[in-house]
Coordinates of N, CA, C and O in Angstrom, one line a residue:
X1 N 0.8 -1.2 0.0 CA 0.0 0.0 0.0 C 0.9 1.3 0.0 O 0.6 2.3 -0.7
X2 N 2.1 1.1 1.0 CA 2.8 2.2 0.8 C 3.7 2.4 -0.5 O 4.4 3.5 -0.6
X3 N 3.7 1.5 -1.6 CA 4.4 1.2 -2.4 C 3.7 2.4 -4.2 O 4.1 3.0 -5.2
X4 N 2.1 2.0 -3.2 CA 0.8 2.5 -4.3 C 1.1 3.8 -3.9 O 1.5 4.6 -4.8
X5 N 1.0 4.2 -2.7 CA 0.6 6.0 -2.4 C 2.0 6.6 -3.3 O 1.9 7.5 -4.0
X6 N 3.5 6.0 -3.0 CA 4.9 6.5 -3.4 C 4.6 6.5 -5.1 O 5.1 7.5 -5.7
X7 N 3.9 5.7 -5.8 CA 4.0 5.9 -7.2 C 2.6 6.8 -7.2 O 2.6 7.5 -8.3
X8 N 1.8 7.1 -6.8 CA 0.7 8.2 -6.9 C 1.4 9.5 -6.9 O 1.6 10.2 -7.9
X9 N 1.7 9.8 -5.8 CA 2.8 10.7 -5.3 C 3.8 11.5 -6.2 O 4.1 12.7 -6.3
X10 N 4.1 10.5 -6.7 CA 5.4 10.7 -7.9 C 4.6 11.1 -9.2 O 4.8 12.2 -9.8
X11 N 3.6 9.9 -9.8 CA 2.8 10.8 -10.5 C 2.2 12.0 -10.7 O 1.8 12.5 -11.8
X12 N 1.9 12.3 -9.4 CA 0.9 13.6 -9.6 C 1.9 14.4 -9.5 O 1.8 15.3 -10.4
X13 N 3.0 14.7 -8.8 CA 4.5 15.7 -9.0 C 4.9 15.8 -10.4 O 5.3 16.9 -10.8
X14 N 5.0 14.6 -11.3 CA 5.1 15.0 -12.3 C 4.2 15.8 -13.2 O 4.8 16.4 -14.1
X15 N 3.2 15.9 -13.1 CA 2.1 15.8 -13.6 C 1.8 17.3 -13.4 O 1.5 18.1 -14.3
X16 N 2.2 17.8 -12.0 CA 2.3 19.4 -12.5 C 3.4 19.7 -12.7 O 3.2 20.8 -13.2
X17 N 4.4 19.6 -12.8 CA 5.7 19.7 -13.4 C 5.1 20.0 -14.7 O 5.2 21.1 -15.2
X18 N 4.5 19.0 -15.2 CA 4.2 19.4 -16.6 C 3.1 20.3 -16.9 O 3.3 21.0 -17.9
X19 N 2.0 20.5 -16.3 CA 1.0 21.4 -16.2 C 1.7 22.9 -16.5 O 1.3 23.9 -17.2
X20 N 2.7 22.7 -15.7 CA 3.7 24.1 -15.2 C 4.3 24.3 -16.3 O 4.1 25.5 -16.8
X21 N 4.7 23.7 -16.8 CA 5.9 23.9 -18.4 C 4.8 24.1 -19.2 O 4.9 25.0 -20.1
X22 N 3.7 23.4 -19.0 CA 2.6 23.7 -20.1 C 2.1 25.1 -20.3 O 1.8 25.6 -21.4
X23 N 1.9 25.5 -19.1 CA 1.5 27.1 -18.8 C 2.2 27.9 -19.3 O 1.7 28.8 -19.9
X24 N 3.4 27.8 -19.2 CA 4.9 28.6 -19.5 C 4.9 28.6 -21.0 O 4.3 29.6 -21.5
X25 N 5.2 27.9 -21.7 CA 5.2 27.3 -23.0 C 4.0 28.1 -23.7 O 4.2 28.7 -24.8
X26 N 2.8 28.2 -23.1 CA 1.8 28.9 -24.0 C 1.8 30.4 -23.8 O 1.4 31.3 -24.6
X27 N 2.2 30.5 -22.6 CA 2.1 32.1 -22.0 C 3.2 32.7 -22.5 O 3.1 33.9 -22.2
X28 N 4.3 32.4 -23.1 CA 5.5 32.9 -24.3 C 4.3 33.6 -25.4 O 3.1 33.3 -25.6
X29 N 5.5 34.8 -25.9 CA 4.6 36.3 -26.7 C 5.2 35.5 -28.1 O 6.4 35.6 -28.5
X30 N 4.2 34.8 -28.7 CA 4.5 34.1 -30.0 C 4.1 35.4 -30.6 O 3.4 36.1 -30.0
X31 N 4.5 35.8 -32.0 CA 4.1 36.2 -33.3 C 2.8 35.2 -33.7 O 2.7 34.0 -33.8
X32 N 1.6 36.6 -33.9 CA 0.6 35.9 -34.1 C 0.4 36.3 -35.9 O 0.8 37.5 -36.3
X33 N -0.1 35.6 -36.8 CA -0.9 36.0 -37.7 C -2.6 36.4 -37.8 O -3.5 35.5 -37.7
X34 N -2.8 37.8 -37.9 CA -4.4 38.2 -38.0 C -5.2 38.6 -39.3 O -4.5 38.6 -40.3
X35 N -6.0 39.0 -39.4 CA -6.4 39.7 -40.9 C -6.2 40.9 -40.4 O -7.3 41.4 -40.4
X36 N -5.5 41.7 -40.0 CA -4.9 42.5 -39.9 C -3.0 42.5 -40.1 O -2.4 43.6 -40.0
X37 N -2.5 41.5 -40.3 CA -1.5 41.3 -40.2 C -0.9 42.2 -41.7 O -1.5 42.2 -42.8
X38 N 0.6 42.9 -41.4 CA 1.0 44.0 -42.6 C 1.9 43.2 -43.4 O 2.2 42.1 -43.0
X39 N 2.4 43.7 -44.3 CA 3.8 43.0 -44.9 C 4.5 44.3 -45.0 O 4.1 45.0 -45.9
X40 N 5.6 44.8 -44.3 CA 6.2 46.1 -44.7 C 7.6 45.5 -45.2 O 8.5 44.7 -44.6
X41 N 7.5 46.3 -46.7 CA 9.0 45.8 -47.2 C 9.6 46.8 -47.8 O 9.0 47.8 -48.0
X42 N 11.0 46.6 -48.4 CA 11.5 47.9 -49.2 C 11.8 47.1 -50.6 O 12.7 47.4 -51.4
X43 N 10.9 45.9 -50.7 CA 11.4 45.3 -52.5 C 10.3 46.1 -53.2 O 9.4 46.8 -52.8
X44 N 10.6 45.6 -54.4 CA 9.6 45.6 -55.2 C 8.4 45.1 -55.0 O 8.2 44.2 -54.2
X45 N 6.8 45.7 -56.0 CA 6.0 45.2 -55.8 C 5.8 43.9 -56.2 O 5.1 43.1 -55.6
X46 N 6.7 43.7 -57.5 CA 6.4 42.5 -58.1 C 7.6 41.8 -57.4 O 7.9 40.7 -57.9
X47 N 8.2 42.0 -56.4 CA 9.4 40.8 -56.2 C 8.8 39.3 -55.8 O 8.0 39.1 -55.0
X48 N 9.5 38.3 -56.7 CA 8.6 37.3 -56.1 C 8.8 36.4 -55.2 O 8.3 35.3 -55.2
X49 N 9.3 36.9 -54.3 CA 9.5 36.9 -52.8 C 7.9 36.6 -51.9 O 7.4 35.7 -51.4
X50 N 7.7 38.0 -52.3 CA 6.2 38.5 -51.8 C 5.1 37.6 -52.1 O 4.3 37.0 -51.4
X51 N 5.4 37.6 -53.7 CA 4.0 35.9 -53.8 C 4.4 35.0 -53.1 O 3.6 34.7 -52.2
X52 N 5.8 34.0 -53.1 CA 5.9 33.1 -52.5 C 5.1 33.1 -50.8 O 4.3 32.3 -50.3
X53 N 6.0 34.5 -50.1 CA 5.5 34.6 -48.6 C 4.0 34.5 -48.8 O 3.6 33.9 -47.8
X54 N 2.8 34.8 -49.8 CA 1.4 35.4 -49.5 C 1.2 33.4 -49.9 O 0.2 33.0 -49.4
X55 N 1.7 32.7 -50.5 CA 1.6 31.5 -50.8 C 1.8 30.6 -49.3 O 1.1 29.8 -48.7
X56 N 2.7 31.0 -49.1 CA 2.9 30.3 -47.5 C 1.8 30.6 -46.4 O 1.3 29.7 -45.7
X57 N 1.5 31.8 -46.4 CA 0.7 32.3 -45.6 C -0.7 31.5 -45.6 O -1.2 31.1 -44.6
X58 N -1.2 31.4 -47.0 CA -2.2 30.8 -47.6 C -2.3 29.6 -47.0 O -3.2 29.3 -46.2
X59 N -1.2 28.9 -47.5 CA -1.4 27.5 -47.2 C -1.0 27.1 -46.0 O -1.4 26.0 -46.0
X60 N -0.5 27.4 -44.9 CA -0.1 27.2 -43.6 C -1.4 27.9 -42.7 O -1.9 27.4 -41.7
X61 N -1.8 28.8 -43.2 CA -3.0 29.9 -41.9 C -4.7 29.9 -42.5 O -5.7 29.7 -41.9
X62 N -4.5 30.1 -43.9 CA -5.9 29.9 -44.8 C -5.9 31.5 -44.9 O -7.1 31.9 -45.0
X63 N -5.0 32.5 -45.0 CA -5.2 33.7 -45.0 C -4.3 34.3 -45.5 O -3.5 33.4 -45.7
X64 N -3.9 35.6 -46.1 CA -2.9 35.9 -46.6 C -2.5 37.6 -45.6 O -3.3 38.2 -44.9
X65 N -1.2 38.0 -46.1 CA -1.7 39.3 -45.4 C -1.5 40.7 -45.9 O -0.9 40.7 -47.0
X66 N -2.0 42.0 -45.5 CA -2.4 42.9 -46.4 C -0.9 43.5 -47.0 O 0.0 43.7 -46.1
X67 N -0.5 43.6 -48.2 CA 0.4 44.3 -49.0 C 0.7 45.8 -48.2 O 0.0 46.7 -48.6
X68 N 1.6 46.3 -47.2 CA 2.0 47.3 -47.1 C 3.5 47.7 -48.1 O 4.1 46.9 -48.8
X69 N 3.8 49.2 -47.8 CA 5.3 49.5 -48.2 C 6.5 49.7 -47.2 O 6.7 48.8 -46.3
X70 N 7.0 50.5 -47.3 CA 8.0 51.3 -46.3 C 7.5 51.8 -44.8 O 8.0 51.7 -43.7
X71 N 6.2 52.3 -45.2 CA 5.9 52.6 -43.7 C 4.5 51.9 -43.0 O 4.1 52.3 -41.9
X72 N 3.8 50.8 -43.6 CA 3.3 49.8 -43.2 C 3.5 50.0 -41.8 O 4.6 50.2 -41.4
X73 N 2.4 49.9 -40.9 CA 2.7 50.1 -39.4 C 1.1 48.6 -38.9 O 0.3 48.3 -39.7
X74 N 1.2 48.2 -37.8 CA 0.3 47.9 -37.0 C 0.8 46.6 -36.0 O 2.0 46.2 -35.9
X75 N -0.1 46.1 -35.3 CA 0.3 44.8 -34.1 C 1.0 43.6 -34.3 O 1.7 43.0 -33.4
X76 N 0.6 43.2 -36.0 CA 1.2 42.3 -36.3 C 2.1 42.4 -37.9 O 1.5 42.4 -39.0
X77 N 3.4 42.5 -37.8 CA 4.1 43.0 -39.4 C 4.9 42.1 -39.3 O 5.5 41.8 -38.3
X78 N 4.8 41.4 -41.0 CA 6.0 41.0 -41.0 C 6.8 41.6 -42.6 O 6.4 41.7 -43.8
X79 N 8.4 42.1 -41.8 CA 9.1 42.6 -42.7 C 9.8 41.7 -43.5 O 10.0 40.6 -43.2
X80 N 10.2 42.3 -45.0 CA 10.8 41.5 -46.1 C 12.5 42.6 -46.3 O 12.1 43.2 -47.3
X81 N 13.3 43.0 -46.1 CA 14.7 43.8 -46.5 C 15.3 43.4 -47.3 O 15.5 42.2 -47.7
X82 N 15.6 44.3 -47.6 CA 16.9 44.0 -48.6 C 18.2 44.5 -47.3 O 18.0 45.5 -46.6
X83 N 19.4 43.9 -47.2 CA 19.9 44.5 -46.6 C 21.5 44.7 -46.7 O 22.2 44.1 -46.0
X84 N 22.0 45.6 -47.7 CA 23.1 45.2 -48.4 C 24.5 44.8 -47.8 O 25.3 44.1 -48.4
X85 N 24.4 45.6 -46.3 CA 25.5 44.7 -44.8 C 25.8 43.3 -44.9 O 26.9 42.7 -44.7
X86 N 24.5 42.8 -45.3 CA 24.8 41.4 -45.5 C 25.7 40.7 -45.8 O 25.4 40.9 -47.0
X87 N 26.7 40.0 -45.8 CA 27.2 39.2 -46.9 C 27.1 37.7 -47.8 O 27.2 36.6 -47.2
X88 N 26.8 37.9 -48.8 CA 27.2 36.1 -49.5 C 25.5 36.5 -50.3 O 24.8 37.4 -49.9
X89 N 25.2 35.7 -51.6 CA 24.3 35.6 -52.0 C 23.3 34.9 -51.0 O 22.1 35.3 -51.0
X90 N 23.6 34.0 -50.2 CA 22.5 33.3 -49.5 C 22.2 33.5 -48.6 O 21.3 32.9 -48.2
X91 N 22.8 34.9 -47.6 CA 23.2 35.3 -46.2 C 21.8 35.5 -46.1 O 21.2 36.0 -47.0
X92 N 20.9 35.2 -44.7 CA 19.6 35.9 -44.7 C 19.7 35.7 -42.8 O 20.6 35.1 -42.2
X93 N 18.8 36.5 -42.5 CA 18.1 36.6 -41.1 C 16.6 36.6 -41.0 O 15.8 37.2 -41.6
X94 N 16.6 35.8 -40.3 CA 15.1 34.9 -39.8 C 15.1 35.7 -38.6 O 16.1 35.5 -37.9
X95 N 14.1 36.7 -38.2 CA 14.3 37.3 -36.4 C 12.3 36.6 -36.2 O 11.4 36.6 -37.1
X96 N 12.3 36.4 -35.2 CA 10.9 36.3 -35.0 C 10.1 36.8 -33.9 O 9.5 35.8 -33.5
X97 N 9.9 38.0 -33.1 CA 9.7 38.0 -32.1 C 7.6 38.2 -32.2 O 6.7 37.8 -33.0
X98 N 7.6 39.2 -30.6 CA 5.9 38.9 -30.7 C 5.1 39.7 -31.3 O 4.0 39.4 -31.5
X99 N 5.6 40.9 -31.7 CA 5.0 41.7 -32.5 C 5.6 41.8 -34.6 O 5.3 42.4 -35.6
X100 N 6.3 40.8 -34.1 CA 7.4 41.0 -35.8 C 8.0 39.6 -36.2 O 8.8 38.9 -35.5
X101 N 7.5 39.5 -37.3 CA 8.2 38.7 -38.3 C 9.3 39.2 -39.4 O 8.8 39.7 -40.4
X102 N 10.8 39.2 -39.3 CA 11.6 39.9 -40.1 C 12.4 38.8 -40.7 O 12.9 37.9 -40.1
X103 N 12.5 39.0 -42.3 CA 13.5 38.4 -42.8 C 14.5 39.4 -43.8 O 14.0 40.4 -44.3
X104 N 15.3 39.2 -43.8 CA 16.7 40.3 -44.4 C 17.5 39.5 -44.8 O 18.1 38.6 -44.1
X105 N 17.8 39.8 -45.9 CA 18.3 39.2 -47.0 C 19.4 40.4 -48.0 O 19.2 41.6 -47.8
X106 N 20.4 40.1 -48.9 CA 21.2 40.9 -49.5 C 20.7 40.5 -51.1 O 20.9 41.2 -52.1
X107 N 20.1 39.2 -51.0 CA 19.6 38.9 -52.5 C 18.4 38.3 -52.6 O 17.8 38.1 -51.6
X108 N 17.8 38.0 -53.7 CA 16.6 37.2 -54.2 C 16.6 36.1 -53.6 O 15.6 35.9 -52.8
X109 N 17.5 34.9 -53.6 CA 18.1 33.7 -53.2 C 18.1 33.9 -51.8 O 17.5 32.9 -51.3
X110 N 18.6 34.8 -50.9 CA 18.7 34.6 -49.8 C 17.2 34.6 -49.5 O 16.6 33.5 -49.2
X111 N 16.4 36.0 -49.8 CA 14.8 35.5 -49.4 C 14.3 34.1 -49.6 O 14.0 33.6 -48.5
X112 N 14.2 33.5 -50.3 CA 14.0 31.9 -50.7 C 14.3 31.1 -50.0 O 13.5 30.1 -49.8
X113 N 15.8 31.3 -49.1 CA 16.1 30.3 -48.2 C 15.7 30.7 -47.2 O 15.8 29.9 -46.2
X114 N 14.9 32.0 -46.9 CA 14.4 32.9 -45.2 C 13.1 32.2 -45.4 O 12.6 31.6 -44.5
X115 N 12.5 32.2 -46.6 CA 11.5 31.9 -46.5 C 11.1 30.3 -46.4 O 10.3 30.0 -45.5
X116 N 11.7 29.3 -47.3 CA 11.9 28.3 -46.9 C 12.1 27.6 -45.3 O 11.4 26.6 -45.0
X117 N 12.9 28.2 -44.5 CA 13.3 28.0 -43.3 C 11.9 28.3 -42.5 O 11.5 27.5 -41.6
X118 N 10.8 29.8 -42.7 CA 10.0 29.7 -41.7 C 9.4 28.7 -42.5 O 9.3 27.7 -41.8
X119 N 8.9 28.5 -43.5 CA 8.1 27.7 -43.6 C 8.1 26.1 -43.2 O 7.1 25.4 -43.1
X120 N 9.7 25.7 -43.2 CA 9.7 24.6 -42.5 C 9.2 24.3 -41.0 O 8.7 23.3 -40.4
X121 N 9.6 25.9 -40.5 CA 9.3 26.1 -38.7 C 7.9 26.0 -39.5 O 8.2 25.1 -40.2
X122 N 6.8 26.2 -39.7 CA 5.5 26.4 -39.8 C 5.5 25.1 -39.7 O 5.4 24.7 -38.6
X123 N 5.5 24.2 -40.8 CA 5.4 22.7 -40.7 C 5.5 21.7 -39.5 O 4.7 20.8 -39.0
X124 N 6.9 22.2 -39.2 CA 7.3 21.2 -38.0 C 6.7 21.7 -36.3 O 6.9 21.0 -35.3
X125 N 6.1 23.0 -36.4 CA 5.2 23.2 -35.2 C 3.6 23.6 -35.1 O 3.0 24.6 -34.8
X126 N 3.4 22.1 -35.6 CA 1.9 22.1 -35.7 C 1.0 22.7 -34.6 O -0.2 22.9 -35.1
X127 N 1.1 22.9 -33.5 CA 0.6 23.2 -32.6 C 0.3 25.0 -32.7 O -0.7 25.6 -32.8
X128 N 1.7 25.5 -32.7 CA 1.2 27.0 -33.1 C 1.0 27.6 -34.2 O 0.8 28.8 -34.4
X129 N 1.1 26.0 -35.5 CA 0.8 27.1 -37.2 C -0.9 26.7 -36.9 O -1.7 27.3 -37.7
X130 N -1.7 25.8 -35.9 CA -2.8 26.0 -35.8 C -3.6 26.7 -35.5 O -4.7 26.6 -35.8
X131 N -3.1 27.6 -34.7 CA -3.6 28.8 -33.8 C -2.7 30.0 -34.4 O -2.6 31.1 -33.8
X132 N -2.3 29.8 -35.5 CA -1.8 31.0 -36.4 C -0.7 32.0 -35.4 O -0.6 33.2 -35.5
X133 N 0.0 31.1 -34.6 CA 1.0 31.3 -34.3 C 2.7 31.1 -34.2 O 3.1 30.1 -33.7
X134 N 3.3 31.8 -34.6 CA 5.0 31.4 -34.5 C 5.9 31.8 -33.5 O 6.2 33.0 -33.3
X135 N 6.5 30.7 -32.8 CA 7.4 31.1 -31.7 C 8.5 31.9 -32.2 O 9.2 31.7 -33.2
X136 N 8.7 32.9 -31.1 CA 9.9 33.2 -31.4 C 11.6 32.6 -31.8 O 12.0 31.4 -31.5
X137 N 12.2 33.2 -32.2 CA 13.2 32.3 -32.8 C 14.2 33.4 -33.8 O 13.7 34.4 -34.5
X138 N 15.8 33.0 -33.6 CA 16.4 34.1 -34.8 C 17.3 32.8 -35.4 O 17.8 31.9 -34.8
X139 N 17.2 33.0 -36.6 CA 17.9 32.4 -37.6 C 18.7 33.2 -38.4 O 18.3 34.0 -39.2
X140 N 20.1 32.8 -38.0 CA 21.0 33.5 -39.4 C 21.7 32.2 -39.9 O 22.1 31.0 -39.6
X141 N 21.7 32.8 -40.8 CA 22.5 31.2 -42.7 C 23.2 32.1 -42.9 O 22.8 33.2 -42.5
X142 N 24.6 31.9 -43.9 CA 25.0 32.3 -44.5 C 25.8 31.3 -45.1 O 25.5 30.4 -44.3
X143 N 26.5 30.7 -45.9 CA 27.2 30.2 -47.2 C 28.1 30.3 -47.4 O 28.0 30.1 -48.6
X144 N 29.2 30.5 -47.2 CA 30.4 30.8 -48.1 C 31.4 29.4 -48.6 O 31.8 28.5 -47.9
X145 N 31.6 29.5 -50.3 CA 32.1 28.9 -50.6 C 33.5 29.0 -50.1 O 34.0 30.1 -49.6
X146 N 34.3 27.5 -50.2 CA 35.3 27.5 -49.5 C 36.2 27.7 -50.9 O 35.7 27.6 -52.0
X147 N 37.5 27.9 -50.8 CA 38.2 28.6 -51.9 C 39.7 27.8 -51.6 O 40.4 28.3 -50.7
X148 N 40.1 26.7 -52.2 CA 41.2 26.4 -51.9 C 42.2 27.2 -53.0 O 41.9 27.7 -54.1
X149 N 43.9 26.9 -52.1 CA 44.8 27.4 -52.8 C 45.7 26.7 -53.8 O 46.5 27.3 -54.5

C-alpha cells in the first residue's frame, strides 16, 4: 500500500511539473498571424519573394496578409529587406519576435532560403501554425564557398 501511495505521489509531482511547463510554453509572446497582419517591405512590388511569402501564408493559416510599403505600421508586421551589410548571395536573417516577423536578405536567393526555413518552422510546429501562431526564434544562414589554394 505504501508502495501504491509512493508511485501516486510521484505521478501527480510529475504531472504538475508538466501542467507548469505547459503554462509557461503557451504564455510565451509568440508572433501571431491576423487579418490585420501587414507586410512592410523595401522590395519591389512584383518581387517574387512577396508571392511566394502570400503563398505560405495561404497555405499554412488559410489567409494571406495585407500588402503594405516602407511605412506599413500595426500589431502584427512581417518585414521582407533588402539589406546590403549582409554578406554572400544566401546570407539571410530569420528574427521572430511577438510583435514582428523579419527576414533580411542581400539577394533574391537569400529570401528563398528565409523563406523556406519559416516555412519549415511552420510545418514542424503544428501546434502553433494551428492557432496561427510562430514562436519566437532568430535564424541567421550564410554560405560561403570554400576557396582552396
Amino acid at each position: 500500500m505504501c508502495f501504491t501511495v509512493r508511485k501516486i505521489n510521484i505521478m501527480l509531482s510529475l504531472l504538475l511539473v508538466v501542467v507548469c511547463s505547459w503554462g509557461q510554453v503557451t504564455d510565451a509572446k509568440n508572433f501571431t498571424i491576423t487579418p490585420q497582419t501587414v507586410v512592410k517591405t523595401n522590395l519591389p512590388k512584383q518581387a517574387p519573394c512577396l508571392f511566394e511569402l502570400q503563398d505560405i501564408l495561404r497555405e499554412r493559416f488559410g489567409q494571406s496578409a495585407i500588402m503594405g510599403g516602407l511605412r506599413a505600421k500595426g500589431n502584427s508586421v512581417i518585414e521582407l529587406w533588402t539589406d546590403s551589410e549582409l554578406e554572400g548571395k544566401e546570407h539571410y536573417i530569420l528574427d521572430i519576435s511577438a510583435n514582428k516577423l523579419s527576414i533580411r536578405g542581400a539577394t533574391q536567393k537569400a529570401f528563398q532560403y528565409g523563406l523556406k526555413a519559416l516555412d519549415k518552422i511552420l510545418q514542424e510546429d503544428v501546434r502553433n501554425t494551428a492557432n496561427k501562431q510562430i514562436a519566437p526564434r532568430r535564424i541567421e544562414k550564410c554560405s560561403y564557398k570554400n576557396t582552396q589554394m
